[in-house]
Amino acid sequence: MGQIGARGLGRILRPLALAAIVALAGALVLGGFANPRHLADALLSGKGWARDHLIGAALGYGGLYVAFAALSLPGAWALSLAGGAVFGPWIGIPLVSVSSTIGATAAMLISRYILRDWVAARFPEFVRRVDGGVARDGARFLFAARLTPVIPFFAINLAMGLTRMPARVFAAITLLGALPFVFVYVLAGVQVSSIERPSDILSVRVVIALLALAFAPFAFEAVAAGRRRRKALADWNRPKAFDYNLIVIGAGSAGLVAAYVAAAAKARVLLIEEAAMGGDCLNTGCVPSKALIRSAKLAHEGREAEAFGLEGALEPDFAAVMRRVHRVIGEVAPHDSAERYRGLGAEVQAGRAHVVDPWTVEVERRRFTTRRIVVATGAEPILPPIPGLNAVEPLTSETLWSLTEAPKRLLVVGGGAIGCELAQSFQRLGSATVLVEGAPRVIPREDEEVSVAMRAALAADGVEIFEGVGVASFAPSRTGYLARLSDGREIEFDRVIVAIGRRPRTRGFGLEELGLLEDGKLVVDERLRTRLPTIFAAGDVLGQLQFTHAAGQYGVFAAMHALLGPLKPGRARLPAFPMAIYTDPEIARVGLNESEARERGVNYEVTRYDLAELDRAIADGAARGFVKALTTPGRDRILGVTIVGARAGEMLGEFTLAMRHNLGLGAILSTIHPYPGWNDAARAVAGEWRRTHAPGWALEASRRIFSWLRG
């Protein structure tokens, strides 16, 4: 039965519902009901019949409403209007309220026991958020959802069916949460029923009713949001005036962008940073690591000079390489400097910030008041509690830049993006490198064939790799240090880099005293607000997508929502988010990969193009890797793209643009690409999709026509 619901029943009900709506619309037009006079006559006739046959009319109307709501068909709002027009307010309000609740509960149960697979596939992200909200506070979450105008009534019913909320609780909260809307719809229907001629449409009472119908959901949400804000801030005294419109804590990517947005809007903004401006990305992350990768790649290419018809080799000078890394940091630093941001209109304060209350931040014993606060304190490397780790002086992605000579024997713990990039670079710069990854394979979030490609690339450079095994302990040895693995094997090394992940930097800023942390994590809603509605968060401190370009986008969202409040609609979403690992070859992805698609139950097709066929890759001596596009079955709609190749990060941009603006592979295929270029791989994979989806009957017809034309 569940399989029927997920596949067949959904395909049957939706066309039937559409046919019924079309038939009803046609009947209304053919019957002349588009004429206000005829409509008024029909309403008067209906009201008279309902008055004479009240019980039968009420039962028939209620049954129809329940069926509409239970099957999640469009038009329930029109039935609510009709209820007010035919039955009046005293009977219409309870009748519509009870009918809509019964129908919604039935829809929830249908979703739970019949349409589970279909709902999970159709609304995966919404279902995930609902499930999380119900797990935290089921009743309150459902009530808030009912009062939120942007969430369709039917979507809530279907999504709640996949949670564990009891039906009686669902029904009670639905009855209460939908009641304000029932009042508005029914009363609007009462006014609409008074229309007898075209001029009545513009009468004051009808216009007021229609305006109330349009704006009531947003008014209810505004009132509810205001009550939530007042309740959350009730324990503090709000200042009568403020020093700033916005205070931003942290001058990394998210904080810099948030301050930039506020300054551009001519708001008074204070940017606070206790360390170096630019945050991790400039000083210890993206910029230095990419400078290191460039030097390592050039050294590697020098060792392969003969393949390009050249002689000689490039010997790395690690100290000179690190000097260049710091020189690159210095050249980029003015872009993120305090002087630049002061020139843009922001005030910059050095020191550690401490949030005193929802409107006050203390820095260096000075207190500043502000209407809104954005916390953008970033993240920090995780050092696991492995016995003996402190004794071996571990390096992290933050501290390794103090090295002046390459370790002869380097151990890298962690086979994610950072671990793989550093392992390959240090190996190419002269360190005998060992990589240990506790998961069954390196970069475990990617598809298995991508992990295999990464492993092969590292191994080809000489990196020794241990997968599916952890480090049990560290200890000094006669020649350096010793790592004992969980399977008993031992590795001797001179230095170790720990790169197992990063955690949000949330402690020591006053956030825990304000009750904003949950298990050490900063809890925010879809508008990036914390539990205190005056305090927002952005960037790596969220613990989600810990990438510089994600942090920048979150900084925009946080600043806009903080400054504009309810005037800035929408959620802080990052659709079609691209990410890249800058090893050689690079690995880049946007959207779903096959592993994620299978986990979420998303149907997909795979179109693949090997870069060994790309002319530019052959000319550059980098003809390895592939482009893999996931599309909706039978359509060119892009669900995700994974690229393994020398220029994967740049090639991904075209697919990201297409996904962001709902363009399919056909749009890429019809776009002219310069030849020979790496981006021609995008057009090639689109052409491969077109070739495999050409209709057989059309090709056969074409063959016969051209055969006939030849005589």
mmCIF file of C-alpha atoms in Angstrom, residues 422-681:
data_model
loop_
_atom_site.group_PDB
_atom_site.id
_atom_site.type_symbol
_atom_site.label_atom_id
_atom_site.label_comp_id
_atom_site.label_asym_id
_atom_site.label_seq_id
_atom_site.Cartn_x
_atom_site.Cartn_y
_atom_site.Cartn_z
ATOM 1 C CA LEU A 422 48.384 19.726 3.085
ATOM 2 C CA ALA A 423 49.544 16.129 2.694
ATOM 3 C CA GLN A 424 50.030 16.502 -1.058
ATOM 4 C CA SER A 425 51.718 19.901 -0.765
ATOM 5 C CA PHE A 426 54.207 18.874 1.920
ATOM 6 C CA GLN A 427 55.021 15.664 0.046
ATOM 7 C CA ARG A 428 55.780 17.694 -3.077
ATOM 8 C CA LEU A 429 57.910 20.101 -1.051
ATOM 9 C CA GLY A 430 60.134 17.350 0.292
ATOM 10 C CA SER A 431 58.461 15.815 3.361
ATOM 11 C CA ALA A 432 57.921 12.055 3.489
ATOM 12 C CA THR A 433 54.217 12.240 4.351
ATOM 13 C CA VAL A 434 51.833 9.740 5.908
ATOM 14 C CA LEU A 435 48.064 10.417 5.933
ATOM 15 C CA VAL A 436 45.748 8.683 8.436
ATOM 16 C CA GLU A 437 41.965 8.815 8.010
ATOM 17 C CA GLY A 438 39.612 7.148 10.490
ATOM 18 C CA ALA A 439 36.761 6.840 7.987
ATOM 19 C CA PRO A 440 36.805 3.984 5.459
ATOM 20 C CA ARG A 441 38.106 6.366 2.780
ATOM 21 C CA VAL A 442 39.515 9.865 2.337
ATOM 22 C CA ILE A 443 37.058 12.729 1.674
ATOM 23 C CA PRO A 444 34.240 10.425 2.836
ATOM 24 C CA ARG A 445 31.448 12.896 2.011
ATOM 25 C CA GLU A 446 32.115 12.523 -1.696
ATOM 26 C CA ASP A 447 31.198 9.598 -3.933
ATOM 27 C CA GLU A 448 33.402 6.541 -3.663
ATOM 28 C CA GLU A 449 34.914 6.995 -7.119
ATOM 29 C CA VAL A 450 35.927 10.532 -6.130
ATOM 30 C CA SER A 451 37.633 9.219 -2.999
ATOM 31 C CA VAL A 452 39.392 6.603 -5.138
ATOM 32 C CA ALA A 453 40.629 9.336 -7.495
ATOM 33 C CA MET A 454 41.911 11.389 -4.569
ATOM 34 C CA ARG A 455 43.657 8.396 -3.048
ATOM 35 C CA ALA A 456 45.304 7.555 -6.377
ATOM 36 C CA ALA A 457 46.526 11.146 -6.812
ATOM 37 C CA LEU A 458 48.059 11.261 -3.334
ATOM 38 C CA ALA A 459 49.639 7.848 -3.728
ATOM 39 C CA ALA A 460 51.104 8.845 -7.109
ATOM 40 C CA ASP A 461 52.898 11.709 -5.346
ATOM 41 C CA GLY A 462 54.296 9.310 -2.768
ATOM 42 C CA VAL A 463 51.943 9.941 0.178
ATOM 43 C CA GLU A 464 51.445 6.807 2.296
ATOM 44 C CA ILE A 465 47.773 6.445 3.199
ATOM 45 C CA PHE A 466 46.035 4.578 6.026
ATOM 46 C CA GLU A 467 42.231 4.467 5.793
ATOM 47 C CA GLY A 468 39.655 3.105 8.220
ATOM 48 C CA VAL A 469 42.011 3.331 11.199
ATOM 49 C CA GLY A 470 42.500 5.911 13.930
ATOM 50 C CA VAL A 471 45.428 7.008 16.077
ATOM 51 C CA ALA A 472 45.280 5.362 19.516
ATOM 52 C CA SER A 473 48.204 7.206 21.141
ATOM 53 C CA PHE A 474 51.303 9.331 20.641
ATOM 54 C CA ALA A 475 54.669 9.032 22.353
ATOM 55 C CA PRO A 476 58.272 10.206 21.952
ATOM 56 C CA SER A 477 60.701 7.812 20.241
ATOM 57 C CA ARG A 478 64.471 7.600 19.880
ATOM 58 C CA THR A 479 64.383 9.335 16.479
ATOM 59 C CA GLY A 480 61.405 11.642 16.957
ATOM 60 C CA TYR A 481 57.851 10.687 17.757
ATOM 61 C CA LEU A 482 55.718 7.570 17.460
ATOM 62 C CA ALA A 483 52.019 7.202 16.609
ATOM 63 C CA ARG A 484 50.368 3.906 17.479
ATOM 64 C CA LEU A 485 47.300 3.179 15.326
ATOM 65 C CA SER A 486 44.144 1.494 16.554
ATOM 66 C CA ASP A 487 45.057 -1.691 14.666
ATOM 67 C CA GLY A 488 48.467 -1.912 16.351
ATOM 68 C CA ARG A 489 50.630 -0.562 13.538
ATOM 69 C CA GLU A 490 53.148 2.174 14.344
ATOM 70 C CA ILE A 491 54.282 5.279 12.445
ATOM 71 C CA GLU A 492 57.418 7.261 13.230
ATOM 72 C CA PHE A 493 57.370 10.972 12.439
ATOM 73 C CA ASP A 494 59.011 14.314 13.195
ATOM 74 C CA ARG A 495 55.948 16.607 13.121
ATOM 75 C CA VAL A 496 52.200 15.969 13.065
ATOM 76 C CA ILE A 497 49.423 18.103 11.588
ATOM 77 C CA VAL A 498 45.970 17.441 13.051
ATOM 78 C CA ALA A 499 43.224 18.229 10.521
ATOM 79 C CA ILE A 500 40.140 16.334 11.684
ATOM 80 C CA GLY A 501 37.763 19.272 11.508
ATOM 81 C CA ARG A 502 36.854 22.654 12.972
ATOM 82 C CA ARG A 503 34.400 23.611 15.690
ATOM 83 C CA PRO A 504 32.551 26.917 16.142
ATOM 84 C CA ARG A 505 34.360 29.450 18.316
ATOM 85 C CA THR A 506 31.585 30.292 20.793
ATOM 86 C CA ARG A 507 33.126 30.282 24.290
ATOM 87 C CA GLY A 508 34.249 33.387 26.124
ATOM 88 C CA PHE A 509 32.042 35.951 24.384
ATOM 89 C CA GLY A 510 29.187 35.997 26.900
ATOM 90 C CA LEU A 511 26.947 33.838 24.745
ATOM 91 C CA GLU A 512 26.694 31.014 27.263
ATOM 92 C CA GLU A 513 25.647 33.416 30.049
ATOM 93 C CA LEU A 514 22.793 34.624 27.840
ATOM 94 C CA GLY A 515 21.606 31.061 27.219
ATOM 95 C CA LEU A 516 22.356 31.136 23.491
ATOM 96 C CA LEU A 517 24.410 27.928 23.364
ATOM 97 C CA GLU A 518 23.122 24.378 23.158
ATOM 98 C CA ASP A 519 25.820 21.730 23.646
ATOM 99 C CA GLY A 520 28.360 24.409 22.816
ATOM 100 C CA LYS A 521 26.609 25.334 19.561
ATOM 101 C CA LEU A 522 24.992 28.647 18.734
ATOM 102 C CA VAL A 523 21.326 28.043 17.929
ATOM 103 C CA VAL A 524 19.834 30.227 15.161
ATOM 104 C CA ASP A 525 16.631 30.250 13.123
ATOM 105 C CA GLU A 526 16.205 30.551 9.363
ATOM 106 C CA ARG A 527 16.852 34.298 9.548
ATOM 107 C CA LEU A 528 20.088 33.700 11.496
ATOM 108 C CA ARG A 529 18.563 35.043 14.720
ATOM 109 C CA THR A 530 19.550 33.504 18.019
ATOM 110 C CA ARG A 531 17.067 32.928 20.828
ATOM 111 C CA LEU A 532 17.463 36.612 21.587
ATOM 112 C CA PRO A 533 15.995 38.375 18.536
ATOM 113 C CA THR A 534 18.502 41.246 18.695
ATOM 114 C CA ILE A 535 21.501 38.926 18.292
ATOM 115 C CA PHE A 536 22.323 37.289 14.960
ATOM 116 C CA ALA A 537 25.143 35.002 13.847
ATOM 117 C CA ALA A 538 26.976 34.376 10.583
ATOM 118 C CA GLY A 539 29.840 32.369 9.136
ATOM 119 C CA ASP A 540 31.763 29.404 10.517
ATOM 120 C CA VAL A 541 30.387 29.990 14.014
ATOM 121 C CA LEU A 542 27.134 28.504 12.719
ATOM 122 C CA GLY A 543 28.890 25.140 12.345
ATOM 123 C CA GLN A 544 27.314 24.498 8.937
ATOM 124 C CA LEU A 545 29.037 25.240 5.633
ATOM 125 C CA GLN A 546 32.499 26.244 6.829
ATOM 126 C CA PHE A 547 33.720 27.888 3.640
ATOM 127 C CA THR A 548 34.808 31.480 3.084
ATOM 128 C CA HIS A 549 32.286 32.073 0.315
ATOM 129 C CA ALA A 550 29.507 30.649 2.508
ATOM 130 C CA ALA A 551 30.559 32.897 5.378
ATOM 131 C CA GLY A 552 30.393 35.936 3.116
ATOM 132 C CA GLN A 553 26.858 35.105 2.009
ATOM 133 C CA TYR A 554 25.773 34.462 5.588
ATOM 134 C CA GLY A 555 27.260 37.846 6.483
ATOM 135 C CA VAL A 556 25.019 39.510 3.901
ATOM 136 C CA PHE A 557 21.935 37.705 5.220
ATOM 137 C CA ALA A 558 22.708 38.486 8.855
ATOM 138 C CA ALA A 559 23.324 42.193 8.210
ATOM 139 C CA MET A 560 20.201 42.573 6.080
ATOM 140 C CA HIS A 561 17.942 40.776 8.544
ATOM 141 C CA ALA A 562 19.473 42.632 11.497
ATOM 142 C CA LEU A 563 19.084 46.067 9.908
ATOM 143 C CA LEU A 564 15.740 45.625 8.146
ATOM 144 C CA GLY A 565 13.997 43.137 10.438
ATOM 145 C CA PRO A 566 10.591 42.093 9.038
ATOM 146 C CA LEU A 567 11.139 44.322 5.988
ATOM 147 C CA LYS A 568 13.694 41.754 4.778
ATOM 148 C CA PRO A 569 11.682 38.659 3.864
ATOM 149 C CA GLY A 570 12.961 35.181 3.213
ATOM 150 C CA ARG A 571 15.325 32.718 4.783
ATOM 151 C CA ALA A 572 19.110 32.623 4.822
ATOM 152 C CA ARG A 573 19.556 29.936 2.161
ATOM 153 C CA LEU A 574 22.522 29.080 -0.024
ATOM 154 C CA PRO A 575 21.030 27.335 -3.055
ATOM 155 C CA ALA A 576 23.381 25.726 -5.561
ATOM 156 C CA PHE A 577 26.343 26.019 -3.211
ATOM 157 C CA PRO A 578 29.727 25.222 -4.834
ATOM 158 C CA MET A 579 32.751 23.820 -3.028
ATOM 159 C CA ALA A 580 36.225 22.768 -4.143
ATOM 160 C CA ILE A 581 39.255 20.876 -2.830
ATOM 161 C CA TYR A 582 42.413 22.355 -4.310
ATOM 162 C CA THR A 583 44.511 19.241 -4.617
ATOM 163 C CA ASP A 584 45.969 18.147 -7.952
ATOM 164 C CA PRO A 585 43.677 17.191 -9.588
ATOM 165 C CA GLU A 586 41.084 19.467 -8.009
ATOM 166 C CA ILE A 587 37.752 18.124 -6.832
ATOM 167 C CA ALA A 588 34.685 20.353 -7.046
ATOM 168 C CA ARG A 589 30.988 19.839 -6.517
ATOM 169 C CA VAL A 590 27.700 21.733 -6.554
ATOM 170 C CA GLY A 591 24.365 20.256 -5.521
ATOM 171 C CA LEU A 592 23.842 16.564 -4.881
ATOM 172 C CA ASN A 593 26.288 13.756 -5.451
ATOM 173 C CA GLU A 594 25.135 10.179 -5.924
ATOM 174 C CA SER A 595 25.578 9.246 -2.259
ATOM 175 C CA GLU A 596 23.395 12.124 -1.076
ATOM 176 C CA ALA A 597 20.779 11.506 -3.751
ATOM 177 C CA ARG A 598 20.426 7.882 -2.655
ATOM 178 C CA GLU A 599 20.258 8.858 1.026
ATOM 179 C CA ARG A 600 17.472 11.362 0.326
ATOM 180 C CA GLY A 601 15.573 9.050 -2.000
ATOM 181 C CA VAL A 602 15.968 11.408 -4.976
ATOM 182 C CA ASN A 603 15.645 9.766 -8.389
ATOM 183 C CA TYR A 604 18.398 10.772 -10.796
ATOM 184 C CA GLU A 605 20.249 9.989 -14.000
ATOM 185 C CA VAL A 606 24.026 10.225 -14.470
ATOM 186 C CA THR A 607 25.741 11.747 -17.493
ATOM 187 C CA ARG A 608 29.516 11.414 -17.494
ATOM 188 C CA TYR A 609 32.292 12.900 -19.587
ATOM 189 C CA ASP A 610 35.924 11.820 -19.209
ATOM 190 C CA LEU A 611 38.435 14.653 -19.380
ATOM 191 C CA ALA A 612 40.779 12.335 -21.272
ATOM 192 C CA GLU A 613 38.612 13.317 -24.281
ATOM 193 C CA LEU A 614 38.943 17.089 -23.732
ATOM 194 C CA ASP A 615 41.340 18.677 -26.216
ATOM 195 C CA ARG A 616 42.566 21.358 -23.799
ATOM 196 C CA ALA A 617 43.254 18.792 -21.072
ATOM 197 C CA ILE A 618 45.327 16.780 -23.545
ATOM 198 C CA ALA A 619 47.274 19.883 -24.611
ATOM 199 C CA ASP A 620 47.972 20.799 -20.971
ATOM 200 C CA GLY A 621 49.154 17.305 -20.109
ATOM 201 C CA ALA A 622 46.332 16.963 -17.564
ATOM 202 C CA ALA A 623 43.993 14.551 -19.333
ATOM 203 C CA ARG A 624 42.648 12.817 -16.249
ATOM 204 C CA GLY A 625 39.437 13.098 -14.296
ATOM 205 C CA PHE A 626 35.793 13.441 -15.257
ATOM 206 C CA VAL A 627 32.650 15.540 -15.136
ATOM 207 C CA LYS A 628 29.601 13.802 -13.682
ATOM 208 C CA ALA A 629 26.197 15.482 -13.894
ATOM 209 C CA LEU A 630 23.103 14.279 -12.042
ATOM 210 C CA THR A 631 19.805 15.220 -13.662
ATOM 211 C CA THR A 632 16.119 14.575 -13.137
ATOM 212 C CA PRO A 633 15.175 11.385 -15.033
ATOM 213 C CA GLY A 634 14.150 12.232 -18.580
ATOM 214 C CA ARG A 635 14.856 15.950 -18.132
ATOM 215 C CA ASP A 636 17.917 18.199 -18.343
ATOM 216 C CA ARG A 637 17.284 19.775 -14.905
ATOM 217 C CA ILE A 638 20.592 19.678 -13.007
ATOM 218 C CA LEU A 639 20.512 18.140 -9.526
ATOM 219 C CA GLY A 640 24.251 18.228 -8.961
ATOM 220 C CA VAL A 641 27.632 18.128 -10.656
ATOM 221 C CA THR A 642 30.912 16.608 -9.477
ATOM 222 C CA ILE A 643 34.161 17.364 -11.282
ATOM 223 C CA VAL A 644 37.576 15.760 -10.811
ATOM 224 C CA GLY A 645 40.160 17.565 -12.910
ATOM 225 C CA ALA A 646 42.955 20.122 -13.110
ATOM 226 C CA ARG A 647 40.607 23.142 -13.320
ATOM 227 C CA ALA A 648 37.587 21.685 -11.532
ATOM 228 C CA GLY A 649 36.989 24.757 -9.351
ATOM 229 C CA GLU A 650 36.740 27.056 -12.366
ATOM 230 C CA MET A 651 34.733 24.608 -14.482
ATOM 231 C CA LEU A 652 32.138 24.325 -11.734
ATOM 232 C CA GLY A 653 31.079 27.969 -12.058
ATOM 233 C CA GLU A 654 29.031 27.430 -15.207
ATOM 234 C CA PHE A 655 27.033 24.611 -13.640
ATOM 235 C CA THR A 656 26.501 26.642 -10.460
ATOM 236 C CA LEU A 657 25.102 29.538 -12.495
ATOM 237 C CA ALA A 658 22.805 27.182 -14.399
ATOM 238 C CA MET A 659 21.466 25.578 -11.203
ATOM 239 C CA ARG A 660 20.989 28.915 -9.444
ATOM 240 C CA HIS A 661 18.855 30.245 -12.283
ATOM 241 C CA ASN A 662 17.047 26.999 -13.152
ATOM 242 C CA LEU A 663 18.811 26.527 -16.481
ATOM 243 C CA GLY A 664 19.217 22.965 -17.702
ATOM 244 C CA LEU A 665 21.967 21.238 -19.643
ATOM 245 C CA GLY A 666 20.236 22.369 -22.829
ATOM 246 C CA ALA A 667 21.093 25.987 -22.029
ATOM 247 C CA ILE A 668 24.754 25.062 -21.569
ATOM 248 C CA LEU A 669 24.738 23.095 -24.833
ATOM 249 C CA SER A 670 23.351 26.076 -26.765
ATOM 250 C CA THR A 671 26.004 28.441 -25.345
ATOM 251 C CA ILE A 672 29.102 29.042 -27.467
ATOM 252 C CA HIS A 673 32.336 28.178 -25.633
ATOM 253 C CA PRO A 674 35.821 29.309 -26.708
ATOM 254 C CA TYR A 675 38.000 26.546 -28.125
ATOM 255 C CA PRO A 676 40.131 25.017 -26.818
ATOM 256 C CA GLY A 677 39.066 25.746 -23.261
ATOM 257 C CA TRP A 678 38.530 23.822 -20.056
ATOM 258 C CA ASN A 679 34.945 25.014 -19.812
ATOM 259 C CA ASP A 680 34.209 23.215 -23.066
ATOM 260 C CA ALA A 681 33.847 20.160 -20.806
#
